[in-house]
Amino acid sequence: MESPRPDLTITELERNMNLSRREFSKSLLLASLSAVAGQWPTRVVRAAEPSIKAGTGFIDVHTHIGTYTDPKKNLTAEGLIKWMDENQIEKSCVLPLTSPESTKYLQTTESVLAAAKDHPDRLVPFCSVDPRTTHAGSVKALVGMIQAWVDQGAKGFGEHKVGLNFDDPLMMRVYEACQEVGIPLLFHIDTIRGKDVPGLKRLENALKTFPGLNFIGHGPGWWASISGGLTPKELGGYPKDKVKPGGAIDDLMTRYPNIYGDLSAGSGANAISRDLEFGTEFLIRRQDRILFGTDYLAPGQNVPQFELFEKLELPAEVSAKINRENAIKLLKLT
């Protein structure tokens, strides 16, 4: 989860133009996917319709409900679903935020589970607990907490966005518990939360220590690492230059089958758009382990993923995996 960029405000006329172009682009995407998956419609579901037909549309692995930093911008479950209908999103994973570094206003697992219970066909709940809380206790205690949430419908753990080193012993205890329960963990990584260094050596330590846990990468530190030669400052930012050889993401994905990428937020869009040729090749090369996501968290928020996908020229089968099929497989959605 990352803050919306204030410099992306546009006029109402420009917004309407972008929406029209977006709908046209999506209609082409859905039509092409129809030939590959056999389940994609050849028409666009319009925003005026109440929902997206089951078996169609995007699956967004990264959204939030509630308040993030601005108390005037509270996103309800109903508001999220309305936005989903406008953007061809069939299901959204809703992630709580439970660490003080993650947001001004915490978003509890219980609130996410309640929203998903009210909208079981549209919202997929995740669960989260800060590893420093006194009630988290041992790995055994964490397993008990996480399993209880899974029994209520949670499909993953996250957003794991904590002000500790990525492989701090308290963090490793969470990974061990998630591995035992058998759900993937979606993490945020940079130089402040889920802290790491260029090359993502702390993340690698977790990957090799817990080979049975599927990790889903997100955040500036993760996506900046699509490029090699990073400085510590770049690891926490949004580099705009061409991608350099030796990126940690490609290296880790080659050597560890339990690492995936969440394409959400400004960091995900920037990683692909900063070098569109490399980004396109990367998505094709890693097509089985990239997941569509937006990090939508506030009403009226700009979402750069839609503009990005208008620029990309991907084979239909690759788009189908990224936009939908990989999430269904990884999260065991029916």
Coordinates of C-alpha atoms in Angstrom, one line a residue:
M1 CA 0.0 0.0 0.0
E2 CA 1.5 3.3 -1.1
S3 CA 0.2 6.9 -0.9
P4 CA -1.5 8.2 -4.1
R5 CA 0.7 10.7 -6.0
P6 CA -0.7 14.3 -5.8
D7 CA 0.8 15.3 -9.1
L8 CA -1.5 12.9 -11.0
T9 CA -4.7 15.0 -10.6
I10 CA -6.5 15.6 -14.0
T11 CA -9.5 17.6 -15.1
E12 CA -12.9 16.2 -15.5
L13 CA -12.6 16.3 -19.3
E14 CA -9.3 14.4 -19.2
R15 CA -10.8 11.9 -16.8
N16 CA -13.7 11.2 -19.1
M17 CA -11.4 10.8 -22.1
N18 CA -9.2 8.4 -20.1
L19 CA -12.2 6.4 -19.1
S20 CA -13.5 6.1 -22.6
R21 CA -10.0 5.0 -23.8
R22 CA -9.8 2.6 -20.9
E23 CA -13.1 0.9 -21.7
F24 CA -12.2 0.5 -25.3
S25 CA -8.8 -1.1 -24.3
K26 CA -10.5 -3.4 -21.9
S27 CA -13.0 -4.5 -24.5
L28 CA -10.2 -5.6 -26.7
L29 CA -8.4 -7.3 -23.8
L30 CA -11.5 -9.3 -22.8
A31 CA -12.2 -10.3 -26.4
S32 CA -8.7 -11.6 -26.9
L33 CA -8.8 -13.5 -23.7
S34 CA -12.0 -15.2 -24.8
A35 CA -10.2 -17.1 -27.4
V36 CA -7.6 -18.3 -24.9
A37 CA -9.5 -19.1 -21.7
G38 CA -12.9 -19.9 -23.2
Q39 CA -14.6 -18.0 -20.3
W40 CA -14.0 -14.4 -21.1
P41 CA -16.9 -12.4 -22.6
T42 CA -16.6 -10.4 -25.8
R43 CA -18.5 -7.5 -24.4
V44 CA -17.6 -5.0 -21.7
V45 CA -19.7 -4.9 -18.6
R46 CA -20.7 -1.3 -18.1
A47 CA -20.4 0.6 -14.9
A48 CA -24.1 1.0 -14.6
E49 CA -24.5 -2.7 -14.1
P50 CA -24.5 -3.9 -10.5
S51 CA -21.7 -6.5 -10.7
I52 CA -19.3 -8.4 -12.9
K53 CA -20.4 -11.9 -14.1
A54 CA -18.7 -14.7 -12.3
G55 CA -15.7 -16.1 -14.3
T56 CA -14.9 -12.8 -16.0
G57 CA -12.8 -9.8 -15.4
F58 CA -9.6 -9.0 -13.4
I59 CA -8.8 -10.4 -10.0
D60 CA -7.1 -7.6 -8.0
V61 CA -4.8 -9.0 -5.4
H62 CA -4.2 -5.8 -3.5
T63 CA -6.9 -3.4 -2.2
H64 CA -7.9 -1.9 1.2
I65 CA -11.0 -0.6 2.8
G66 CA -11.4 1.9 5.6
T67 CA -9.2 5.0 6.1
Y68 CA -5.6 5.2 5.2
T69 CA -4.2 8.7 6.0
D70 CA -7.1 11.1 5.2
P71 CA -10.1 10.8 7.5
K72 CA -12.2 12.5 4.8
K73 CA -11.5 9.7 2.4
N74 CA -13.0 6.5 3.9
L75 CA -13.4 3.7 1.4
T76 CA -16.3 1.4 2.3
A77 CA -16.8 -2.1 1.0
E78 CA -19.7 -0.9 -1.2
G79 CA -17.5 1.9 -2.5
L80 CA -14.8 -0.6 -3.4
I81 CA -17.3 -2.8 -5.2
K82 CA -18.7 0.1 -7.2
W83 CA -15.2 1.0 -8.4
M84 CA -14.6 -2.7 -9.2
D85 CA -17.7 -2.7 -11.4
E86 CA -16.5 0.4 -13.2
N87 CA -13.2 -1.3 -14.0
Q88 CA -14.0 -4.9 -15.0
I89 CA -12.7 -6.3 -11.7
E90 CA -14.6 -9.4 -10.6
K91 CA -12.9 -10.0 -7.3
S92 CA -10.6 -8.0 -5.0
C93 CA -8.3 -9.2 -2.2
V94 CA -8.8 -6.9 0.7
L95 CA -5.7 -6.5 2.9
P96 CA -5.7 -5.3 6.5
L97 CA -3.0 -3.0 7.8
T98 CA -2.0 -3.8 11.4
S99 CA 1.4 -2.2 11.9
P100 CA 1.9 1.4 13.1
E101 CA 4.3 2.1 10.3
S102 CA 1.8 1.0 7.6
T103 CA -0.9 3.6 8.0
K104 CA -2.3 6.4 10.3
Y105 CA -5.5 4.5 10.7
L106 CA -5.2 0.7 11.3
Q107 CA -7.4 -1.6 9.3
T108 CA -8.2 -4.8 11.3
T109 CA -8.5 -8.4 10.1
E110 CA -11.9 -8.5 11.7
S111 CA -13.2 -5.6 9.6
V112 CA -11.9 -7.3 6.4
L113 CA -13.5 -10.6 7.3
A114 CA -16.8 -8.9 8.0
A115 CA -16.8 -7.1 4.7
A116 CA -16.0 -10.3 2.8
K117 CA -18.8 -12.2 4.7
D118 CA -21.2 -9.5 3.4
H119 CA -19.8 -9.8 -0.2
P120 CA -18.5 -13.3 -0.5
D121 CA -18.7 -13.3 -4.3
R122 CA -16.6 -10.2 -4.7
L123 CA -14.2 -9.7 -1.8
V124 CA -11.4 -12.1 -0.8
P125 CA -10.1 -11.5 2.7
F126 CA -6.5 -11.6 3.9
C127 CA -5.4 -11.5 7.6
S128 CA -2.5 -9.8 9.4
V129 CA -1.0 -9.3 12.8
D130 CA 2.0 -7.2 13.8
P131 CA 4.8 -9.6 14.9
R132 CA 5.6 -7.3 17.8
T133 CA 2.2 -7.5 19.6
T134 CA 2.3 -9.2 22.9
H135 CA -0.6 -11.5 22.1
A136 CA 1.2 -12.9 19.1
G137 CA 3.4 -15.0 21.3
S138 CA 5.2 -18.0 20.0
V139 CA 5.0 -19.6 16.5
K140 CA 2.4 -22.0 18.0
A141 CA 0.3 -19.0 19.1
L142 CA 0.6 -17.4 15.7
V143 CA -0.4 -20.5 14.0
G144 CA -3.5 -20.6 16.2
M145 CA -4.4 -17.0 15.4
I146 CA -3.8 -17.4 11.6
Q147 CA -5.6 -20.7 11.4
A148 CA -8.7 -19.2 13.1
W149 CA -8.8 -16.4 10.5
V150 CA -8.3 -19.0 7.7
D151 CA -11.2 -20.9 9.1
Q152 CA -13.3 -17.8 8.6
G153 CA -12.3 -17.4 5.0
A154 CA -8.9 -15.7 4.9
K155 CA -6.9 -16.7 1.8
G156 CA -3.6 -15.0 2.5
F157 CA -1.5 -13.0 5.1
G158 CA -0.8 -9.4 4.5
E159 CA -0.2 -6.6 3.9
H160 CA 2.9 -7.4 5.9
K161 CA 4.3 -4.0 6.2
V162 CA 6.4 -3.7 9.4
G163 CA 9.2 -1.4 10.5
L164 CA 11.7 -4.2 11.1
N165 CA 14.4 -5.8 9.0
F166 CA 12.8 -8.3 6.6
D167 CA 14.5 -11.3 8.3
D168 CA 14.3 -10.0 11.9
P169 CA 13.6 -13.0 14.2
L170 CA 10.1 -11.7 14.9
M171 CA 9.4 -11.5 11.2
M172 CA 10.8 -15.0 10.6
R173 CA 8.4 -16.3 13.2
V174 CA 5.4 -15.0 11.1
Y175 CA 6.8 -16.6 8.0
E176 CA 7.1 -19.9 9.8
A177 CA 3.5 -19.7 11.0
C178 CA 2.2 -18.9 7.6
Q179 CA 4.2 -21.8 6.1
E180 CA 2.7 -24.2 8.6
V181 CA -0.9 -22.9 8.0
G182 CA -0.3 -23.0 4.2
I183 CA -1.3 -19.6 3.0
P184 CA 0.8 -17.1 0.9
L185 CA 2.2 -13.9 2.5
L186 CA 2.0 -10.5 0.6
F187 CA 4.8 -8.2 1.8
H188 CA 5.8 -4.6 1.5
I189 CA 9.6 -4.0 1.2
D190 CA 11.7 -0.8 1.2
T191 CA 14.2 0.9 3.5
I192 CA 11.7 1.7 6.2
R193 CA 9.2 -1.2 6.3
G194 CA 10.3 -4.7 5.7
K195 CA 13.7 -3.2 5.5
D196 CA 16.3 -4.7 3.1
V197 CA 19.4 -3.8 1.2
P198 CA 20.2 -3.6 -2.5
G199 CA 20.2 -7.2 -3.8
L200 CA 17.4 -8.1 -1.3
K201 CA 19.6 -10.4 0.7
R202 CA 17.3 -10.3 3.7
L203 CA 14.4 -11.4 1.5
E204 CA 16.5 -14.2 0.1
N205 CA 17.2 -15.4 3.6
A206 CA 13.5 -15.8 4.2
L207 CA 12.9 -17.5 0.9
K208 CA 15.5 -20.2 1.4
T209 CA 14.6 -20.7 5.1
F210 CA 10.9 -21.2 4.3
P211 CA 10.7 -22.9 0.9
G212 CA 7.1 -24.0 1.6
L213 CA 5.8 -20.5 1.9
N214 CA 4.8 -18.5 -1.2
F215 CA 5.9 -14.9 -0.8
I216 CA 4.2 -12.1 -2.9
G217 CA 6.5 -9.0 -3.4
H218 CA 5.2 -5.5 -3.3
G219 CA 6.4 -2.0 -2.6
P220 CA 9.2 0.4 -3.8
G221 CA 12.1 -1.8 -2.6
W222 CA 10.7 -4.9 -4.3
W223 CA 9.9 -3.2 -7.6
A224 CA 13.0 -1.0 -7.8
S225 CA 14.9 -4.3 -7.7
I226 CA 13.8 -5.1 -11.2
S227 CA 17.1 -3.3 -12.0
G228 CA 20.6 -4.0 -10.9
G229 CA 23.1 -1.5 -9.6
L230 CA 20.7 0.1 -7.0
T231 CA 21.8 2.5 -4.3
P232 CA 20.2 2.3 -0.9
K233 CA 18.3 5.5 -1.8
E234 CA 17.0 4.0 -5.0
L235 CA 15.8 1.0 -3.1
G236 CA 13.3 3.1 -1.3
G237 CA 12.2 5.2 -4.3
Y238 CA 10.9 5.1 -7.8
P239 CA 13.8 5.1 -10.2
K240 CA 13.0 6.4 -13.7
D241 CA 16.0 5.4 -15.7
K242 CA 16.4 2.4 -18.0
V243 CA 16.6 -1.0 -16.2
K244 CA 20.2 -2.2 -15.7
P245 CA 21.3 -5.8 -15.8
G246 CA 21.5 -7.8 -12.6
G247 CA 18.1 -7.1 -11.0
A248 CA 17.4 -9.0 -7.9
I249 CA 13.8 -9.9 -8.8
D250 CA 14.9 -11.9 -11.9
D251 CA 17.7 -13.5 -10.0
L252 CA 15.4 -14.5 -7.1
M253 CA 12.7 -15.8 -9.4
T254 CA 15.2 -17.9 -11.2
R255 CA 16.5 -19.5 -8.0
Y256 CA 13.4 -19.6 -5.8
P257 CA 10.1 -21.0 -7.0
N258 CA 8.2 -19.5 -4.0
I259 CA 8.5 -15.8 -4.9
Y260 CA 5.7 -13.9 -6.8
G261 CA 5.2 -10.3 -7.8
D262 CA 2.2 -8.0 -7.0
L263 CA 2.0 -5.5 -9.8
S264 CA 0.1 -2.9 -7.7
A265 CA 0.6 0.7 -6.8
G266 CA 2.9 3.3 -8.3
S267 CA 5.9 1.1 -7.7
G268 CA 4.6 -1.8 -9.8
A269 CA 3.5 0.4 -12.6
N270 CA 6.8 2.4 -12.6
A271 CA 8.9 -0.8 -12.7
I272 CA 7.3 -1.8 -16.0
S273 CA 6.8 1.6 -17.6
R274 CA 10.3 3.0 -16.8
D275 CA 11.6 0.7 -19.5
L276 CA 8.7 -0.6 -21.5
E277 CA 10.7 -3.0 -23.7
F278 CA 12.4 -4.6 -20.7
G279 CA 9.1 -4.5 -18.7
T280 CA 7.2 -6.3 -21.5
E281 CA 9.9 -9.0 -21.8
F282 CA 9.9 -9.4 -18.0
L283 CA 6.2 -10.0 -17.8
I284 CA 6.4 -12.6 -20.6
R285 CA 9.4 -14.2 -19.0
R286 CA 7.8 -14.3 -15.5
Q287 CA 4.2 -14.7 -16.7
D288 CA 3.4 -17.6 -14.2
R289 CA 4.4 -15.5 -11.1
I290 CA 3.1 -12.0 -11.7
L291 CA -0.3 -10.9 -10.3
F292 CA -2.5 -8.0 -11.3
G293 CA -3.1 -5.6 -8.4
T294 CA -3.9 -1.9 -7.9
D295 CA -3.5 -0.9 -4.2
Y296 CA -6.8 1.0 -4.5
L297 CA -7.5 2.4 -1.0
A298 CA -9.3 5.8 -1.3
P299 CA -12.2 7.2 -3.3
G300 CA -11.1 8.9 -6.5
Q301 CA -7.6 7.5 -6.4
N302 CA -5.7 7.4 -9.7
V303 CA -4.7 3.8 -10.6
P304 CA -1.8 3.8 -13.1
Q305 CA -2.2 0.1 -13.9
F306 CA -5.0 0.8 -16.3
E307 CA -3.0 3.3 -18.4
L308 CA 0.0 0.9 -18.2
F309 CA -2.0 -2.0 -19.7
E310 CA -3.1 0.1 -22.5
K311 CA 0.5 0.5 -23.6
L312 CA 1.5 -3.2 -23.2
E313 CA 1.5 -5.6 -26.0
L314 CA 1.3 -9.0 -24.4
P315 CA 0.2 -12.3 -25.8
A316 CA -3.4 -13.1 -24.8
E317 CA -2.4 -16.1 -22.8
V318 CA 0.1 -14.0 -20.8
S319 CA -2.5 -11.4 -20.0
A320 CA -4.9 -14.1 -18.9
K321 CA -2.4 -15.5 -16.4
I322 CA -1.4 -12.1 -15.0
N323 CA -4.9 -10.6 -14.8
R324 CA -6.6 -13.6 -13.4
E325 CA -5.4 -17.2 -13.6
N326 CA -2.3 -16.9 -11.4
A327 CA -4.3 -15.5 -8.5
I328 CA -6.9 -18.2 -8.8
K329 CA -4.2 -20.9 -8.6
L330 CA -2.1 -19.3 -5.9
L331 CA -5.0 -18.3 -3.6
K332 CA -7.0 -21.5 -4.3
L333 CA -10.0 -19.5 -5.4
T334 CA -13.0 -21.4 -6.8

